[in-house]
Coordinates of N, CA, C and O in Angstrom, one line a residue:
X1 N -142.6 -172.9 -26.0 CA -143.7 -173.9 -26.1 C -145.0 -173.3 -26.7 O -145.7 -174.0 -27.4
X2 N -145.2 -172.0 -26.5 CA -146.7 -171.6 -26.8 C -146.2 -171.1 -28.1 O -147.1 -171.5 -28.9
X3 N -145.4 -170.5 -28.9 CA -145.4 -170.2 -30.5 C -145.0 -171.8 -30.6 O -143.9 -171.6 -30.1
X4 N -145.0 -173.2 -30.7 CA -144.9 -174.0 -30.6 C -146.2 -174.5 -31.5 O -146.3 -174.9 -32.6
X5 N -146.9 -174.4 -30.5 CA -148.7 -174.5 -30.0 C -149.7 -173.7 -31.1 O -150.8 -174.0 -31.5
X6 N -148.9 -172.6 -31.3 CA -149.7 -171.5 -31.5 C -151.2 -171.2 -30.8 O -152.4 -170.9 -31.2
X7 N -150.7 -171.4 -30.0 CA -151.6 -171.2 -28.1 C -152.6 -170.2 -28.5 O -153.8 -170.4 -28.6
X8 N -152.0 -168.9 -28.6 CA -152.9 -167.6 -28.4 C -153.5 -167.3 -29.9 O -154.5 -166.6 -29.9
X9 N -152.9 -168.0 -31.6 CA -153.7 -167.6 -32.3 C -154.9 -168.9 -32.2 O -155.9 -169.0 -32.9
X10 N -154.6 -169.4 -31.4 CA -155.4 -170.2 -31.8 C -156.9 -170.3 -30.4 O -157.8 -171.1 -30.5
X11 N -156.9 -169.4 -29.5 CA -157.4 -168.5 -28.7 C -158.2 -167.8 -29.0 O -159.4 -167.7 -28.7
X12 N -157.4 -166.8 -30.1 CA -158.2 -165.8 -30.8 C -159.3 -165.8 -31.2 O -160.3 -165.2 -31.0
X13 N -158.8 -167.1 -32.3 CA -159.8 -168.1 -33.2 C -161.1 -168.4 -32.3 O -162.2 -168.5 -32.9
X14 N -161.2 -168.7 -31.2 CA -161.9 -169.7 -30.7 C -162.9 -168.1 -30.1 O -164.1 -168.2 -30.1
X15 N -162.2 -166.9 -29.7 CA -163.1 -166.6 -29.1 C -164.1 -165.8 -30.4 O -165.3 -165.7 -30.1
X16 N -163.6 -165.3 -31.6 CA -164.0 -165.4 -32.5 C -165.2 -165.8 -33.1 O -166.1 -165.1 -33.5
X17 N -165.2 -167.3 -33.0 CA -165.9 -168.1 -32.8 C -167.3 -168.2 -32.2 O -168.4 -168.5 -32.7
X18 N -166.9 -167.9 -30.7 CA -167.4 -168.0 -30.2 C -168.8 -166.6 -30.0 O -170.0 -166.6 -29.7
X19 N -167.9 -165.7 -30.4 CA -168.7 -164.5 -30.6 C -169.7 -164.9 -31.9 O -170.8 -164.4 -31.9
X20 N -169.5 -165.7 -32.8 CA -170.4 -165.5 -34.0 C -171.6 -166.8 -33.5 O -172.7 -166.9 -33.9
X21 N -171.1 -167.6 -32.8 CA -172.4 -168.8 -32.4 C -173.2 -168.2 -31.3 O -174.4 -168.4 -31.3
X22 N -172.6 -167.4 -30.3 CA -173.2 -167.1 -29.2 C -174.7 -167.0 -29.0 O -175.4 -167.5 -28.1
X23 N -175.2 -166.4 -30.2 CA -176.8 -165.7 -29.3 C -177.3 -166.4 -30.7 O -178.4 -166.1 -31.1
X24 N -176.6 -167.3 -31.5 CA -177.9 -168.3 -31.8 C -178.8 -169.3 -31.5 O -178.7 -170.5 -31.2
X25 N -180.1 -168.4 -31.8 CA -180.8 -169.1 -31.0 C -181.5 -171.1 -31.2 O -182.6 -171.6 -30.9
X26 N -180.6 -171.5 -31.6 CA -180.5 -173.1 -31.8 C -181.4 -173.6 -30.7 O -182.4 -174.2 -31.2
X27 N -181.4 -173.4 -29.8 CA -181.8 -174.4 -28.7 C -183.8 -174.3 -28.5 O -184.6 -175.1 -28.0
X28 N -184.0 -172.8 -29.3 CA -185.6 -172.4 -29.4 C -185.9 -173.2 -30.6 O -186.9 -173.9 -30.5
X29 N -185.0 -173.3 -32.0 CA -185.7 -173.6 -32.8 C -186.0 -175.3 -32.5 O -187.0 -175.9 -32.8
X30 N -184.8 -175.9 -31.7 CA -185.4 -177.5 -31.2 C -186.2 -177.8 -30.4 O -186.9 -178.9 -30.6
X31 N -186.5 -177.1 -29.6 CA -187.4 -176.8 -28.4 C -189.1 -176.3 -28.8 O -190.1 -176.7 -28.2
X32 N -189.1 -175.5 -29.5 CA -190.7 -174.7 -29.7 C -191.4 -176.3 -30.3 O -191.1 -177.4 -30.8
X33 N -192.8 -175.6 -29.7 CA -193.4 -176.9 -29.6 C -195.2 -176.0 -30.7 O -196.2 -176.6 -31.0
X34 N -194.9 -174.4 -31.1 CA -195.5 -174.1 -31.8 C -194.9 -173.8 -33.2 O -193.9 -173.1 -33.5
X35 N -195.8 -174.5 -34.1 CA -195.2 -174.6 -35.8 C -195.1 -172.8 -36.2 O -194.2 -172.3 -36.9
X36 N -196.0 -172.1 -35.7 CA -195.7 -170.9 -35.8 C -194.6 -170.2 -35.5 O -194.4 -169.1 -36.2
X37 N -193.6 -170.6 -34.5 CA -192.6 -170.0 -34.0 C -192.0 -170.7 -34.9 O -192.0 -169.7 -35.6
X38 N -191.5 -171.3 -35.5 CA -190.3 -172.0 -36.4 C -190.1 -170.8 -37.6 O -189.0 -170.6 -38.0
X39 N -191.0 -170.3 -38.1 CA -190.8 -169.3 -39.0 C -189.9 -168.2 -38.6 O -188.9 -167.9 -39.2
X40 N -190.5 -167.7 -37.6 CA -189.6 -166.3 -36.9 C -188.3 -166.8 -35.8 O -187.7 -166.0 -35.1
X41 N -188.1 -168.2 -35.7 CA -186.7 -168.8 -35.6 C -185.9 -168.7 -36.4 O -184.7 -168.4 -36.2
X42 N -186.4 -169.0 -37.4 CA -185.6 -169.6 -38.9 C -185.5 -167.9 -39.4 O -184.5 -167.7 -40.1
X43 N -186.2 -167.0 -39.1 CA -186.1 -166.0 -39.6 C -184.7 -165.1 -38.5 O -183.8 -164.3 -38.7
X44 N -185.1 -165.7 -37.4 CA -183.9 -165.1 -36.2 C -182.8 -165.6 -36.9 O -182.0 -164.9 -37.5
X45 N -182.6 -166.8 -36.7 CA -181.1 -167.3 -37.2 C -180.3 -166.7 -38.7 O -179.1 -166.4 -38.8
X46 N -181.2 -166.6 -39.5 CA -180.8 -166.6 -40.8 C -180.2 -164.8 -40.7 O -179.1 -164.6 -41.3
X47 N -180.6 -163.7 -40.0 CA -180.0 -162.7 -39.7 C -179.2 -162.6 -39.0 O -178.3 -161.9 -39.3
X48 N -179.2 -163.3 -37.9 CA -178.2 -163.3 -37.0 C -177.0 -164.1 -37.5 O -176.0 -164.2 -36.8
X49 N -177.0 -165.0 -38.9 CA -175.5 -165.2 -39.4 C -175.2 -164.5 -40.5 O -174.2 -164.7 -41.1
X50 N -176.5 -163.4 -41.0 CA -176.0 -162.4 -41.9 C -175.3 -161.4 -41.3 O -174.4 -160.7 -41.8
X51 N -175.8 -161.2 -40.1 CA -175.0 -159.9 -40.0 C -173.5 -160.5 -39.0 O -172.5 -159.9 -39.0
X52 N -173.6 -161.2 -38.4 CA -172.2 -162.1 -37.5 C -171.5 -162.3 -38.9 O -170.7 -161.4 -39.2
X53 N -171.8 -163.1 -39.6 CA -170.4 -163.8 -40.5 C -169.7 -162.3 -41.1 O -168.5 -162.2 -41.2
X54 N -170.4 -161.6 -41.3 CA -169.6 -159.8 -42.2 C -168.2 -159.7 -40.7 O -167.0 -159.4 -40.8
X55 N -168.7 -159.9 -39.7 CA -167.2 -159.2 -38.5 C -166.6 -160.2 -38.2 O -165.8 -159.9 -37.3
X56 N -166.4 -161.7 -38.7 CA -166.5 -162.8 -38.0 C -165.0 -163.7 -38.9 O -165.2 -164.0 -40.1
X57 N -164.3 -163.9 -38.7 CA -163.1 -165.1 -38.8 C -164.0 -166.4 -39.0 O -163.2 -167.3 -39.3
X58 N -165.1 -166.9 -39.1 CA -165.5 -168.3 -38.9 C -165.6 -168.5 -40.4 O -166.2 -167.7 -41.2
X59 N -165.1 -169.6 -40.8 CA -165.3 -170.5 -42.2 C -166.7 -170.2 -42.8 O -167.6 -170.2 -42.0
X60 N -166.9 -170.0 -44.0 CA -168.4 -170.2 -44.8 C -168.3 -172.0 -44.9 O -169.3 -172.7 -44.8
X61 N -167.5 -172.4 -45.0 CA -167.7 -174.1 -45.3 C -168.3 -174.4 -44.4 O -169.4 -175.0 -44.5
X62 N -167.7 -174.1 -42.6 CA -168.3 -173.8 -41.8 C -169.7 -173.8 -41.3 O -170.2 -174.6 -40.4
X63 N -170.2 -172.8 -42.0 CA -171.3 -171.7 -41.5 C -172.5 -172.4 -42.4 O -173.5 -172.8 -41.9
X64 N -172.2 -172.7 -43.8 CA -172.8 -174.0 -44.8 C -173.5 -175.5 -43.8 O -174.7 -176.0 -43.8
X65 N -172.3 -176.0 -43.1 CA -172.4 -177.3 -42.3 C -173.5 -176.5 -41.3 O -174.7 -176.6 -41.6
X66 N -173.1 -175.8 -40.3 CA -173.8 -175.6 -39.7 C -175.4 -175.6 -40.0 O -176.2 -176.3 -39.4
X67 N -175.7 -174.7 -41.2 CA -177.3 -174.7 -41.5 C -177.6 -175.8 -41.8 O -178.6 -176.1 -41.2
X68 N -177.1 -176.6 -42.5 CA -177.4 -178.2 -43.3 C -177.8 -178.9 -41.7 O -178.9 -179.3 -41.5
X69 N -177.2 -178.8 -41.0 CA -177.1 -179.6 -39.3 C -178.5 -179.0 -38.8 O -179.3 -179.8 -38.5
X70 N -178.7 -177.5 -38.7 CA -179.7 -176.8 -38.6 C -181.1 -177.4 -39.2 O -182.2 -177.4 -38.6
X71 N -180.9 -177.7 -40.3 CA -182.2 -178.3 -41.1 C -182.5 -179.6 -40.8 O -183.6 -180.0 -40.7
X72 N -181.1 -180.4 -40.7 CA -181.8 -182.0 -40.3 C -182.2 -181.8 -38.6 O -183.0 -182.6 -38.2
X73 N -181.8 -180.8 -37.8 CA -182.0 -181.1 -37.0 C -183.7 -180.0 -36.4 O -184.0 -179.5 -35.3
X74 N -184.2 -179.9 -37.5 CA -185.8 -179.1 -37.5 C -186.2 -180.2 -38.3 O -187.1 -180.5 -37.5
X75 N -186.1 -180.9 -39.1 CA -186.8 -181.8 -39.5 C -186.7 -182.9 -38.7 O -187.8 -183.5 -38.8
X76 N -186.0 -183.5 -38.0 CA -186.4 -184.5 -36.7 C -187.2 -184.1 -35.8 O -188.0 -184.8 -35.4
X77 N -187.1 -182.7 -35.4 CA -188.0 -182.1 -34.4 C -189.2 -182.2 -35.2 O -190.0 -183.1 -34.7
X78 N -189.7 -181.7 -36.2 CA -191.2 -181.7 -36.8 C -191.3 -183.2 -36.8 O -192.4 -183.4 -36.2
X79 N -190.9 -184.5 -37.2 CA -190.9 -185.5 -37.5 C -191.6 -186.4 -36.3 O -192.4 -187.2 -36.4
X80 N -191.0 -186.0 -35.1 CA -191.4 -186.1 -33.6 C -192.5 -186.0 -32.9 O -192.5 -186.1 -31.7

């Protein structure tokens, strides 16, 4: 049943994953309520998927969506 599934590559994958989103800090750049901090947010993230995506299994199509998501979702916050 589990080569079936492909259960554990697909495990792998996720924890993978999960290592390259972990300590993004998303939830500061929605949250800061100073326009100053959005710079050295946007400066945190943008390193932290330069140097994650180099050790990382996760898609660039991926990692693309993500920022695009990232943008609309700082421009609703400023918009607010």
């Amino acid at each position: 049943f589990e080569q079936d599934t492909q259960l554990e590559q697909t495990i792998t994958k996720v924890k993978s994953y999960n290592i390259f989103l972990k300590d993004l800090p998303i939830i500061q750049l929605t949250t800061t309520k100073n326009i100053n901090n959005i710079n050295t947010i946007i400066k945190k993230i943008f390193d932290h998927l330069k140097t994650k995506i180099k050790n990382s299994s996760y898609p660039f199509s991926r990692t693309y969506n993500l920022i695009e998501i990232l943008s609309k979702d700082l421009n609703n916050h400023l918009l607010d």
